[in-house]
Coordinates of C-alpha atoms in Angstrom, one line a residue:
M30 CA -11.1 -19.8 -1.5
F31 CA -8.5 -21.1 -3.9
Y32 CA -8.6 -24.2 -6.0
Q33 CA -7.5 -27.4 -4.4
P34 CA -8.4 -31.0 -5.3
S35 CA -11.4 -32.5 -3.7
T36 CA -11.2 -33.6 -0.1
S37 CA -11.5 -37.3 -1.0
T38 CA -8.7 -36.9 -3.5
L39 CA -6.4 -35.2 -1.0
V40 CA -7.2 -37.8 1.7
A41 CA -6.2 -40.5 -0.8
A42 CA -3.1 -38.6 -1.8
G43 CA -2.2 -38.1 1.8
G44 CA -2.5 -41.8 2.4
A45 CA -0.1 -42.6 -0.5
K46 CA -3.0 -44.3 -2.4
I47 CA -2.4 -41.8 -5.2
P48 CA 1.2 -41.0 -6.2
S49 CA 2.4 -37.5 -5.6
T50 CA 2.9 -35.3 -8.7
T51 CA 6.0 -33.6 -7.1
V52 CA 8.5 -34.5 -4.4
V53 CA 11.1 -32.2 -2.9
R54 CA 14.1 -34.2 -1.6
G55 CA 17.2 -33.5 0.3
G56 CA 16.2 -30.3 2.1
R57 CA 16.1 -29.2 5.7
L58 CA 12.6 -28.3 6.7
V59 CA 12.0 -25.1 8.7
N60 CA 9.0 -26.1 10.7
V61 CA 7.4 -22.9 11.8
V62 CA 4.7 -24.6 13.9
S63 CA 7.1 -26.6 16.1
A64 CA 10.0 -24.1 15.7
E65 CA 12.4 -26.9 14.6
I66 CA 14.8 -27.5 11.7
Y67 CA 15.4 -31.0 10.5
P68 CA 15.9 -33.1 7.4
A69 CA 12.6 -33.8 5.6
D70 CA 11.2 -34.3 2.2
I71 CA 7.9 -32.9 0.9
A72 CA 5.3 -34.7 -1.1
I73 CA 2.9 -32.6 -3.2
Y74 CA -0.2 -33.6 -5.0
E75 CA -1.0 -31.0 -7.7
N76 CA -0.9 -27.7 -5.6
T77 CA -1.2 -29.2 -2.1
I78 CA 1.3 -30.6 0.4
V79 CA 0.2 -34.1 1.3
A80 CA 3.1 -35.4 3.4
T81 CA 6.5 -34.4 4.9
G82 CA 9.4 -36.5 6.3
D83 CA 10.1 -39.8 4.6
V84 CA 8.0 -39.6 1.4
S85 CA 9.4 -42.6 -0.5
A86 CA 5.9 -44.2 -0.5
Y87 CA 4.5 -41.2 -2.4
I88 CA 6.9 -41.5 -5.4
A89 CA 5.9 -43.2 -8.7
D90 CA 7.6 -43.3 -12.1
D91 CA 6.0 -40.1 -13.3
T92 CA 6.5 -38.1 -10.0
E93 CA 8.7 -35.1 -10.6
V94 CA 11.6 -35.1 -8.1
I95 CA 13.2 -31.8 -7.2
D96 CA 16.6 -31.9 -5.4
A97 CA 16.7 -29.3 -2.6
E98 CA 20.5 -29.6 -2.4
D99 CA 20.7 -29.3 1.4
Q100 CA 18.9 -26.0 1.3
Y101 CA 16.5 -24.9 3.9
L102 CA 12.8 -25.3 3.0
V103 CA 10.7 -22.4 4.2
P104 CA 7.0 -21.6 3.7
G105 CA 6.1 -18.9 1.2
L106 CA 6.2 -15.4 2.9
F107 CA 3.1 -13.6 4.0
D108 CA 2.5 -9.8 3.8
G109 CA -0.3 -9.0 6.2
H110 CA -1.2 -5.6 4.7
Q111 CA -0.3 -4.1 1.4
H112 CA -2.0 -1.6 -0.9
I113 CA -0.9 -3.4 -4.0
E114 CA -2.0 -0.7 -6.4
C115 CA 0.1 1.9 -4.6
S116 CA 3.1 0.3 -6.3
K117 CA 1.6 1.6 -9.6
L118 CA 1.9 -2.0 -10.8
S119 CA -0.9 -4.2 -12.0
I120 CA -1.5 -7.5 -10.2
T121 CA 0.4 -9.3 -12.9
S122 CA 3.4 -6.9 -12.6
A123 CA 3.3 -6.9 -8.8
A124 CA 3.6 -10.7 -9.0
K125 CA 6.7 -10.3 -11.2
L126 CA 8.1 -8.0 -8.5
L127 CA 7.2 -9.8 -5.3
V128 CA 7.3 -13.5 -6.0
P129 CA 11.0 -13.8 -6.8
F130 CA 11.7 -12.5 -3.3
G131 CA 9.6 -15.2 -1.8
T132 CA 6.3 -13.4 -1.1
T133 CA 3.5 -15.7 -2.2
N134 CA 0.6 -14.3 -0.1
V135 CA -0.5 -10.7 0.2
V136 CA -3.5 -9.4 2.2
S137 CA -4.9 -6.4 0.3
G138 CA -8.1 -4.4 0.2
L139 CA -7.7 -3.5 -3.5
D140 CA -9.1 -0.3 -2.2
Q141 CA -7.6 1.9 -4.8
I142 CA -9.3 0.1 -7.7
L143 CA -12.5 0.0 -5.7
V144 CA -12.7 3.8 -5.5
V145 CA -12.3 3.9 -9.2
A146 CA -14.4 1.0 -10.5
G147 CA -16.2 -0.5 -7.5
L148 CA -16.7 -4.2 -6.9
D149 CA -16.3 -5.0 -10.6
G150 CA -12.8 -3.5 -10.6
A151 CA -11.8 -5.5 -7.5
E152 CA -13.3 -8.7 -8.9
A153 CA -11.3 -8.2 -12.1
F154 CA -8.1 -7.8 -10.1
L155 CA -8.8 -10.9 -8.1
R156 CA -9.4 -12.9 -11.2
E157 CA -6.1 -11.6 -12.6
S158 CA -4.3 -12.7 -9.4
Q159 CA -5.5 -16.3 -10.0
Q160 CA -3.4 -16.4 -13.2
T161 CA -0.2 -15.5 -11.3
P162 CA 1.9 -17.1 -8.6
L163 CA 0.9 -14.3 -6.2
R164 CA -2.0 -15.2 -3.9
V165 CA -4.2 -12.2 -3.0
L166 CA -6.3 -12.5 0.1
W167 CA -8.9 -9.7 0.0
G168 CA -9.9 -7.5 2.9
A169 CA -13.2 -5.8 2.3
P170 CA -12.4 -2.1 3.0
C171 CA -14.5 -0.8 6.0
R172 CA -15.7 2.0 3.6
T173 CA -14.3 4.1 0.8
P174 CA -12.9 6.6 0.7
Y175 CA -11.2 6.7 4.1
T176 CA -10.9 10.5 3.9
M177 CA -12.6 12.7 6.6
P178 CA -14.5 14.8 5.5
T179 CA -15.5 12.5 2.7
S180 CA -13.9 13.3 -0.7
T181 CA -15.3 12.5 -4.1
V182 CA -14.6 9.1 -5.7
G183 CA -15.9 6.9 -8.5
H184 CA -17.4 4.4 -6.1
Y185 CA -18.4 4.6 -2.4
F186 CA -17.9 1.2 -0.8
S187 CA -21.0 0.7 1.4
P188 CA -22.6 -1.8 3.7
E189 CA -24.6 -3.1 0.7
D190 CA -21.3 -3.9 -1.0
H191 CA -20.1 -5.6 2.2
R192 CA -23.1 -7.9 2.0
V193 CA -21.9 -9.0 -1.4
G194 CA -18.1 -8.8 -1.0
Q195 CA -17.9 -10.6 2.3
Q196 CA -19.3 -13.6 0.6
W197 CA -16.5 -13.8 -1.8
P198 CA -14.2 -16.8 -1.1
E199 CA -11.1 -14.5 -1.1
C200 CA -12.5 -12.3 1.7
V201 CA -10.6 -12.6 5.0
G202 CA -12.3 -9.7 6.9
V203 CA -13.0 -6.0 7.1
W204 CA -10.0 -4.1 6.0
E205 CA -8.4 -0.8 7.2
T206 CA -10.9 -0.2 9.9
V207 CA -9.8 3.3 10.9
R208 CA -10.1 4.0 14.6
E209 CA -11.9 7.3 14.3
F210 CA -14.6 5.7 12.1
V211 CA -15.3 3.3 15.0
T212 CA -15.0 5.6 18.0
E213 CA -16.8 8.5 16.3
G214 CA -19.7 6.2 15.3
D215 CA -19.5 6.1 11.5
E216 CA -22.7 4.3 10.7
Q217 CA -21.4 2.7 7.5
V218 CA -18.3 1.3 9.2
L219 CA -20.3 0.0 12.2
A220 CA -22.7 -1.7 9.8
A221 CA -19.8 -3.3 8.0
I222 CA -18.5 -4.7 11.3
E223 CA -22.0 -6.1 12.2
I224 CA -22.1 -7.8 8.8
A225 CA -18.6 -9.3 9.5
R226 CA -20.0 -10.6 12.8
E227 CA -22.7 -12.4 11.0
N228 CA -20.2 -13.9 8.6
R229 CA -17.7 -14.7 11.4
L230 CA -15.0 -12.7 9.7
P231 CA -12.4 -10.7 11.7
V232 CA -12.0 -7.0 11.8
L233 CA -8.6 -5.7 10.6
G234 CA -7.6 -2.5 12.2
C235 CA -5.8 0.8 11.5
A236 CA -5.2 2.7 14.8
P237 CA -2.0 4.8 14.8
M238 CA -1.2 6.3 18.2
A239 CA -4.3 4.7 19.8
T240 CA -3.9 4.3 23.5
G241 CA -5.9 4.3 26.8
V242 CA -9.6 4.9 26.6
A243 CA -9.5 5.4 22.8
L244 CA -7.9 2.0 22.3
S245 CA -10.3 0.3 24.7
S246 CA -13.3 1.8 23.0
Y247 CA -11.9 0.7 19.6
L248 CA -11.2 -2.8 20.7
C249 CA -14.7 -3.3 21.9
S250 CA -15.8 -3.3 18.3
G251 CA -13.9 -6.6 17.8
V252 CA -10.8 -5.4 16.0
R253 CA -8.3 -8.3 15.9
V254 CA -5.2 -7.0 14.0
D255 CA -3.4 -3.7 13.8
H256 CA -0.5 -2.6 11.5
E257 CA -0.2 1.0 12.5
S258 CA 2.1 1.5 15.5
Y259 CA 4.6 4.4 15.7
D260 CA 6.8 2.9 18.5
S261 CA 7.3 -0.3 20.4
E262 CA 5.5 1.0 23.5
E263 CA 2.4 1.5 21.4
C264 CA 2.8 -2.0 20.1
L265 CA 3.1 -3.3 23.7
E266 CA -0.1 -1.6 24.8
K267 CA -2.0 -3.1 21.8
L268 CA -0.5 -6.5 22.5
R269 CA -1.5 -6.4 26.1
N270 CA -5.0 -5.5 25.1
G271 CA -5.3 -8.6 23.0
M272 CA -4.4 -7.5 19.5
Y273 CA -2.3 -9.2 17.0
V274 CA 0.5 -6.8 16.1
V275 CA 1.8 -6.4 12.6
I276 CA 5.1 -4.6 12.2
R277 CA 5.4 -2.4 9.1
E278 CA 8.4 -1.6 7.0
S279 CA 7.3 0.1 3.8
S280 CA 9.3 1.9 1.2
F281 CA 8.6 5.2 3.0
A282 CA 7.7 4.3 6.6
H283 CA 10.6 2.6 8.4
F284 CA 9.2 1.2 11.6
L285 CA 10.8 -2.3 11.9
E286 CA 14.0 -1.2 13.7
E287 CA 11.9 0.6 16.4
N288 CA 9.0 -1.8 16.7
I289 CA 11.0 -5.1 16.7
R290 CA 11.9 -4.0 20.3
L291 CA 8.5 -5.3 21.2
V292 CA 9.9 -8.8 20.7
L293 CA 13.5 -8.1 21.8
E294 CA 12.8 -6.2 25.0
H295 CA 9.1 -5.9 26.0
A296 CA 7.4 -9.2 25.4
P297 CA 9.8 -11.8 23.9
R298 CA 7.4 -14.7 24.9
A299 CA 4.7 -13.2 22.8
A300 CA 6.6 -13.3 19.5
R301 CA 4.0 -15.6 17.9
R302 CA 1.5 -12.7 18.1
V303 CA 3.7 -10.5 15.9
S304 CA 3.9 -10.6 12.1
F305 CA 5.1 -8.4 9.2
C306 CA 3.7 -6.2 6.5
T307 CA 5.0 -3.6 4.0
D308 CA 1.8 -1.5 3.4
D309 CA 3.1 0.7 0.5
V310 CA 6.1 -0.2 -1.7
V311 CA 7.5 0.9 -5.0
A312 CA 9.5 -1.1 -7.5
S313 CA 12.8 0.7 -7.2
D314 CA 12.9 0.1 -3.4
V315 CA 11.9 -3.6 -3.6
L316 CA 14.4 -4.3 -6.3
S317 CA 17.2 -2.8 -4.2
R318 CA 16.2 -3.9 -0.7
G319 CA 13.8 -6.8 -1.1
H320 CA 10.3 -7.3 0.4
I321 CA 9.3 -9.5 3.4
D322 CA 12.6 -11.3 3.0
N323 CA 14.3 -7.9 3.8
M324 CA 12.2 -7.7 7.0
I325 CA 13.5 -11.1 8.0
R326 CA 17.1 -10.0 7.4
M327 CA 16.5 -6.8 9.3
A328 CA 15.0 -8.6 12.3
V329 CA 17.9 -11.1 12.4
V330 CA 20.4 -8.2 12.3
A331 CA 18.5 -6.6 15.2
G332 CA 18.9 -9.8 17.3
I333 CA 15.9 -11.9 16.5
D334 CA 16.5 -15.7 16.2
P335 CA 16.1 -16.7 12.5
I336 CA 13.3 -19.2 13.2
T337 CA 11.4 -16.5 15.1
A338 CA 11.9 -14.0 12.3
I339 CA 10.7 -16.6 9.7
Q340 CA 7.6 -17.3 11.9
M341 CA 6.8 -13.6 11.8
A342 CA 7.0 -13.7 8.1
T343 CA 4.9 -16.8 7.6
I344 CA 2.7 -18.6 10.1
N345 CA 2.2 -15.7 12.5
G346 CA 0.4 -13.6 9.8
A347 CA -1.5 -16.6 8.5
E348 CA -2.8 -17.3 12.1
A349 CA -3.6 -13.6 12.7
Y350 CA -5.8 -13.5 9.6
R351 CA -7.2 -17.0 10.2
V352 CA -5.9 -18.6 7.0
D353 CA -3.3 -20.9 8.5
H354 CA -5.3 -23.9 7.4
L355 CA -4.3 -22.9 3.9
V356 CA -1.0 -21.1 4.0
G357 CA 1.8 -20.2 6.4
S358 CA 3.5 -23.6 7.0
I359 CA 4.8 -26.6 5.2
S360 CA 2.2 -29.1 6.4
P361 CA -0.2 -31.6 4.9
G362 CA -3.3 -29.9 3.5
R363 CA -1.6 -26.5 3.0
L364 CA -1.0 -25.0 -0.4
A365 CA 2.4 -25.9 -1.7
D366 CA 4.4 -22.7 -1.4
V367 CA 8.0 -23.6 -0.6
L368 CA 11.1 -21.4 -0.6
F369 CA 14.6 -22.8 -1.1
V370 CA 17.0 -20.7 1.1
P371 CA 20.8 -21.4 1.4
D372 CA 21.4 -19.4 4.6
L373 CA 18.8 -18.5 7.3
S374 CA 21.1 -15.9 8.9
D375 CA 21.3 -14.0 5.6
F376 CA 17.8 -14.8 4.3
R377 CA 17.9 -14.7 0.5
V378 CA 15.6 -16.9 -1.6
A379 CA 17.3 -19.0 -4.3
R380 CA 14.2 -20.7 -5.6
V381 CA 10.4 -20.2 -5.2
M382 CA 7.7 -22.9 -5.5
A383 CA 4.1 -21.6 -5.6
N384 CA 1.1 -23.8 -5.8
G385 CA 3.4 -26.8 -6.3
K386 CA 5.3 -25.4 -9.3
V387 CA 8.8 -23.8 -9.3
V388 CA 8.1 -20.3 -10.5
A389 CA 11.2 -18.3 -9.7
Q390 CA 14.9 -18.8 -9.4
N391 CA 17.8 -16.5 -8.5
G392 CA 15.6 -13.4 -8.3
A393 CA 13.7 -13.9 -11.6
L394 CA 10.4 -15.6 -12.6
T395 CA 10.9 -18.8 -14.5
V396 CA 7.3 -18.9 -15.8
D397 CA 5.7 -16.6 -18.3
I398 CA 2.7 -14.7 -16.9
R399 CA 0.8 -12.2 -19.0
A400 CA -1.6 -9.4 -18.1
P401 CA -5.2 -9.9 -19.3
N402 CA -7.0 -7.8 -21.8
R403 CA -8.3 -4.6 -20.1
D404 CA -11.9 -3.6 -20.8
H405 CA -13.4 -0.1 -20.9
L406 CA -14.3 -0.3 -17.2
L407 CA -10.6 0.2 -16.3
T408 CA -9.3 2.3 -19.1
G409 CA -9.9 5.5 -21.1
P410 CA -9.7 9.3 -20.6
F411 CA -11.1 10.9 -17.5
P412 CA -14.7 12.4 -17.8
M413 CA -13.7 15.8 -16.5
R414 CA -13.7 19.2 -18.0
P415 CA -10.3 20.5 -19.0
A416 CA -8.3 22.5 -16.5
T417 CA -7.3 26.1 -17.1
A418 CA -4.9 28.4 -15.3
A419 CA -7.9 30.1 -13.7
D420 CA -8.7 26.9 -11.8
F421 CA -5.5 27.4 -9.7
M422 CA -6.1 31.0 -8.7
V423 CA -6.7 31.4 -4.9
P424 CA -9.4 34.1 -4.3
T425 CA -9.3 36.6 -1.4
D426 CA -11.4 39.5 -0.2
V427 CA -8.3 41.7 -0.2
P428 CA -8.1 43.3 -3.7
D429 CA -4.4 44.1 -3.6
G430 CA -1.6 43.9 -1.1
P431 CA -0.3 41.5 1.6
V432 CA -2.4 38.5 2.7
A433 CA -1.8 36.1 5.5
V434 CA -1.9 32.5 4.3
L435 CA -1.7 29.0 5.9
A436 CA 0.6 26.8 3.8
I437 CA 1.2 23.1 4.2
E438 CA 4.8 22.8 5.3
V439 CA 6.9 19.9 4.1
T440 CA 8.9 18.1 6.8
D441 CA 11.7 15.6 6.8
Q442 CA 9.1 12.8 7.4
I443 CA 6.8 12.0 4.6
F444 CA 4.1 11.1 7.1
V445 CA 4.1 14.4 8.9
R446 CA 2.8 17.7 7.5
K447 CA 3.0 20.9 9.5
R448 CA 1.7 24.5 9.2
R449 CA 3.7 27.5 8.0
D450 CA 2.1 31.0 8.2
V451 CA 3.3 33.2 5.3
T452 CA 2.5 36.6 3.9
L453 CA 1.7 36.5 0.2
I454 CA 0.5 39.2 -2.2
A455 CA -3.0 39.6 -3.6
Q456 CA -3.4 41.0 -7.1
S457 CA -6.9 41.8 -8.3
G458 CA -8.4 39.6 -5.6
M459 CA -6.2 36.6 -6.3
V460 CA -3.3 35.4 -4.1
A461 CA 0.0 34.6 -5.9
P462 CA 2.5 32.0 -4.8
D463 CA 6.0 33.3 -3.9
L464 CA 8.9 31.1 -5.0
D465 CA 11.4 33.3 -3.2
Q466 CA 9.7 32.2 0.1
D467 CA 9.5 28.6 -1.4
V468 CA 5.7 28.7 -1.4
A469 CA 4.1 27.0 -4.4
L470 CA 0.5 26.1 -5.4
V471 CA -1.1 22.7 -4.6
S472 CA -4.5 21.5 -5.9
V473 CA -6.6 18.3 -6.1
L474 CA -9.0 18.0 -9.0
E475 CA -12.0 15.7 -9.0
R476 CA -11.6 13.5 -12.0
Y477 CA -14.8 11.3 -12.1
G478 CA -17.0 13.9 -13.7
K479 CA -19.3 14.3 -10.6
N480 CA -18.8 17.8 -9.4
S481 CA -15.6 19.4 -10.9
N482 CA -14.2 20.2 -7.4
R483 CA -10.7 21.7 -7.8
P484 CA -9.6 23.6 -4.7
T485 CA -6.2 25.2 -4.6
A486 CA -4.0 25.9 -1.5
F487 CA -0.3 26.5 -0.8
I488 CA 2.7 24.3 0.0
A489 CA 5.9 25.5 1.6
D490 CA 9.4 24.1 1.4
F491 CA 8.7 21.7 -1.4
G492 CA 11.5 23.5 -3.4
L493 CA 9.9 23.6 -6.8
H494 CA 11.2 26.7 -8.6
S495 CA 9.6 26.1 -12.0
G496 CA 7.1 23.8 -13.8
A497 CA 4.6 21.5 -12.2
I498 CA 4.3 17.8 -11.2
A499 CA 1.0 15.8 -11.1
T500 CA -0.3 12.3 -10.3
S501 CA -3.6 10.6 -10.8
T502 CA -2.7 7.7 -8.5
A503 CA -3.2 9.2 -5.0
P504 CA -5.1 7.4 -2.3
D505 CA -7.5 7.5 -0.7
D506 CA -9.6 8.8 -3.7
N507 CA -7.2 8.8 -6.7
N508 CA -8.2 12.3 -7.9
I509 CA -5.5 14.3 -9.6
V510 CA -3.0 16.0 -7.3
V511 CA -0.7 18.7 -8.7
I512 CA 2.0 21.0 -7.3
G513 CA 3.2 23.9 -9.4
A514 CA 5.2 27.0 -9.7
T515 CA 2.6 28.5 -12.1
P516 CA -1.1 27.9 -12.8
E517 CA -0.3 27.5 -16.5
D518 CA 2.0 24.6 -16.1
M519 CA -0.4 23.0 -13.6
A520 CA -3.2 23.1 -16.2
V521 CA -0.9 21.5 -18.8
A522 CA 0.0 18.7 -16.4
V523 CA -3.6 18.0 -15.3
N524 CA -4.9 18.0 -18.9
H525 CA -2.1 15.6 -20.0
L526 CA -3.1 13.1 -17.4
A527 CA -6.8 13.4 -18.0
S528 CA -6.6 12.9 -21.7
N529 CA -4.2 10.0 -21.4
G530 CA -6.3 8.1 -18.8
G531 CA -3.9 8.7 -15.9
G532 CA -0.3 8.7 -14.9
Q533 CA 2.4 10.8 -13.4
V534 CA 3.9 13.8 -15.2
V535 CA 6.5 16.6 -15.0
V536 CA 5.8 19.8 -17.0
D537 CA 7.9 22.9 -17.5
Q538 CA 7.3 25.9 -19.7
G539 CA 4.2 24.3 -21.1
E540 CA 6.1 21.1 -22.3
V541 CA 5.8 17.6 -20.9
V542 CA 9.3 16.7 -19.6
Q543 CA 8.6 13.2 -18.2
F544 CA 5.4 11.1 -18.3
L545 CA 4.5 7.7 -16.8
P546 CA 1.3 6.3 -18.2
L547 CA -0.9 4.5 -15.7
P548 CA -3.8 3.5 -18.0
I549 CA -5.5 0.9 -15.8
G550 CA -7.9 2.8 -13.7
G551 CA -5.6 5.8 -13.9
I552 CA -3.6 4.2 -11.1
V553 CA -1.5 1.2 -12.3
S554 CA 0.4 -0.1 -15.3
D555 CA 1.5 -3.5 -16.8
L556 CA 5.1 -2.3 -17.0
D557 CA 7.7 -4.8 -15.9
P558 CA 9.1 -3.9 -12.4
A559 CA 12.5 -2.9 -13.7
D560 CA 11.0 -0.5 -16.2
M561 CA 8.7 1.0 -13.5
A562 CA 11.7 1.5 -11.3
L563 CA 13.5 3.4 -14.1
K564 CA 10.5 5.6 -14.7
E565 CA 10.2 6.3 -11.0
E566 CA 13.8 7.5 -11.0
E567 CA 13.4 9.6 -14.1
L568 CA 10.2 11.3 -12.8
D569 CA 11.7 12.0 -9.4
Q570 CA 14.9 13.3 -11.0
A571 CA 13.0 15.6 -13.3
A572 CA 11.2 17.1 -10.2
K573 CA 14.5 17.5 -8.4
D574 CA 16.0 19.2 -11.5
R575 CA 13.3 21.8 -11.0
G576 CA 14.3 22.4 -7.4
C577 CA 12.3 19.9 -5.5
R578 CA 14.1 18.9 -2.3
V579 CA 11.8 16.0 -1.2
E580 CA 13.5 12.6 -1.4
W581 CA 10.4 11.0 -3.0
P582 CA 8.6 13.9 -4.8
F583 CA 5.8 11.8 -6.4
M584 CA 5.2 9.8 -3.3
Y585 CA 4.8 13.1 -1.4
L586 CA 2.1 14.1 -3.9
F587 CA 0.7 10.6 -3.5
F588 CA 0.1 10.9 0.2
L589 CA -1.1 14.5 0.3
P590 CA -4.9 13.6 0.2
I591 CA -4.6 11.1 3.0
T592 CA -6.5 12.8 5.9
A593 CA -5.1 10.3 8.5
I594 CA -1.7 11.9 8.2
P595 CA -1.2 14.9 10.6
D596 CA -1.5 17.8 10.6
Y597 CA -2.9 19.0 7.1
A598 CA -4.1 17.3 3.9
I599 CA -5.8 18.4 0.8
T600 CA -8.6 16.6 -1.1
D601 CA -11.0 17.7 -3.7
V602 CA -13.2 19.2 -1.0
G603 CA -10.4 21.5 0.1
L604 CA -7.6 22.1 2.6
V605 CA -8.2 19.8 5.6
D606 CA -7.2 20.4 9.2
V607 CA -6.6 16.8 10.1
L608 CA -6.8 17.3 13.8
A609 CA -10.1 19.1 13.6
M610 CA -11.3 17.0 10.7
E611 CA -12.7 20.0 8.9
V612 CA -12.1 22.0 5.7
I613 CA -10.4 25.3 6.2
D614 CA -9.6 28.3 4.0
P615 CA -5.9 28.7 3.3
V616 CA -6.4 32.5 3.2
L617 CA -6.4 33.8 6.8
G618 CA -7.0 37.5 6.1
P619 CA -5.1 40.7 5.4
G620 CA -1.4 40.3 6.0
S621 CA 1.4 42.4 7.4
N622 CA 5.2 42.6 7.4
W623 CA 5.3 42.3 3.6
Q624 CA 8.9 42.7 2.5
S625 CA 9.1 41.8 -1.2
T626 CA 6.6 43.9 -3.2
N627 CA 8.9 43.8 -6.3
S628 CA 9.7 40.1 -6.2
S629 CA 9.3 38.7 -9.7
N630 CA 8.4 35.4 -8.1
S631 CA 5.6 36.8 -6.0
T632 CA 3.2 37.3 -8.9
F633 CA 1.3 35.1 -11.3
R634 CA 3.3 34.7 -14.5
S635 CA 1.6 34.2 -17.8
R636 CA 3.3 33.0 -21.0

């Protein structure tokens, strides 16, 4: 899977017949296997741990000796489910962000680059990871895209791809296996699971709110792990039915405080079946709160014993994903990822060793890692026709007058979208937004040059009173998502992204106000994390300056095409009723109770 010296060499090194290249002395070993803490040194040959305890026999004149200064020695942290590209950072930049906080292992489907550039794109990202201290374990997505009905993408990940990808040494299983795909009999997903059976690979689940008969049906497919539980009772039912439970605390979905009750109250003896993940994170949040280390701190504050919390962040995840022979503990034969931590009750990483080398100290990398040259596969303008204001006109059979419309209503929870019925005005057979009612336009534009789909619907309570904001990084298909007060600004925003090969943008009165280039696949950048955090803040502030009331404006756009989020979504195939899993028309028919015929904001405005 990852480079290690030959077995014969490691056996000799473990027997002290070959001197160790590095020894860590003077620390207190946090043994996550035996749940003990005791003084122990660590002997390392190249990138592999070969002994712990008294390692004096492993030291030669040229052995590097690192003084642990009475610090606790903890295994590298394990994130069991992360969409790395959703950080908008390349693999290299993500390593710069995560590794200083102690995360050395991430399970990711690389599903966002897959929908853009297929297996070649994923392979390029895996090669890139090998040049960084961040170890990426790859889950082959059950299919792409995950949208229902299926939206348009650059590459549809198929069973044929599984036959190739599941043979890759980095592959740890079938990733993001959505419950509805399984229980509704999606042929491609069921085929991917059968291929995994042949390869003896686990199935990694995604089953929010799955209970009862639906859960039992799902589990009969062989799903092993789930990271999508909305409360601790749901976690308990999944645990009782044999699943490994992964507790999520993302930048936007805060579930640890609720779901840690599984271990505190419901099933404390089953703590070793529970691990951590972050799912979706952004640089600004990680830099302020931390990553998996933050989850350890949160768990300890909630009442979890520090060793138990560290097990959840290390060995538990490695065992759930069947990679504990490589990572997750400080034990002979495992890759040498060691964290130096002064205080377990306030878990903060002072120094990070990855693959036997010290790579970070006091929150910053101590090694220089550089992004690879990007080829044409991942860069360049989008092959789509330019957008015009006419693309964002919503047609109706009503020539003029009031029209009843279903708008996607923004709620306080970024993962919940409701319905708001509003009356808007048709002019010459086109329905205008109404900013006085806080109803703006929303559209998704197919950007791969396959069909030019660009449906437009309405969004309520977003708050935008002028301009437009748009993003080309938007799972699950990474088409362009745009919200605007006017069709003209929406067209400017979309065309700016398309011609620049992707990014996020704020436009007002025809002018670009803020722009974040995302030139790698239109979804990520090689920016340093601190620079990315600054751009995130500038973009969100520019949206808020134009009235947006959502805490994370661009992340709200980001999640709009995800059809697993209730109750409504929008993709390039149209407005989706998520519960019915069907495309619907936002225009319901002739309206009534129209009160504002003279509102200047209830008509299309041209420049």
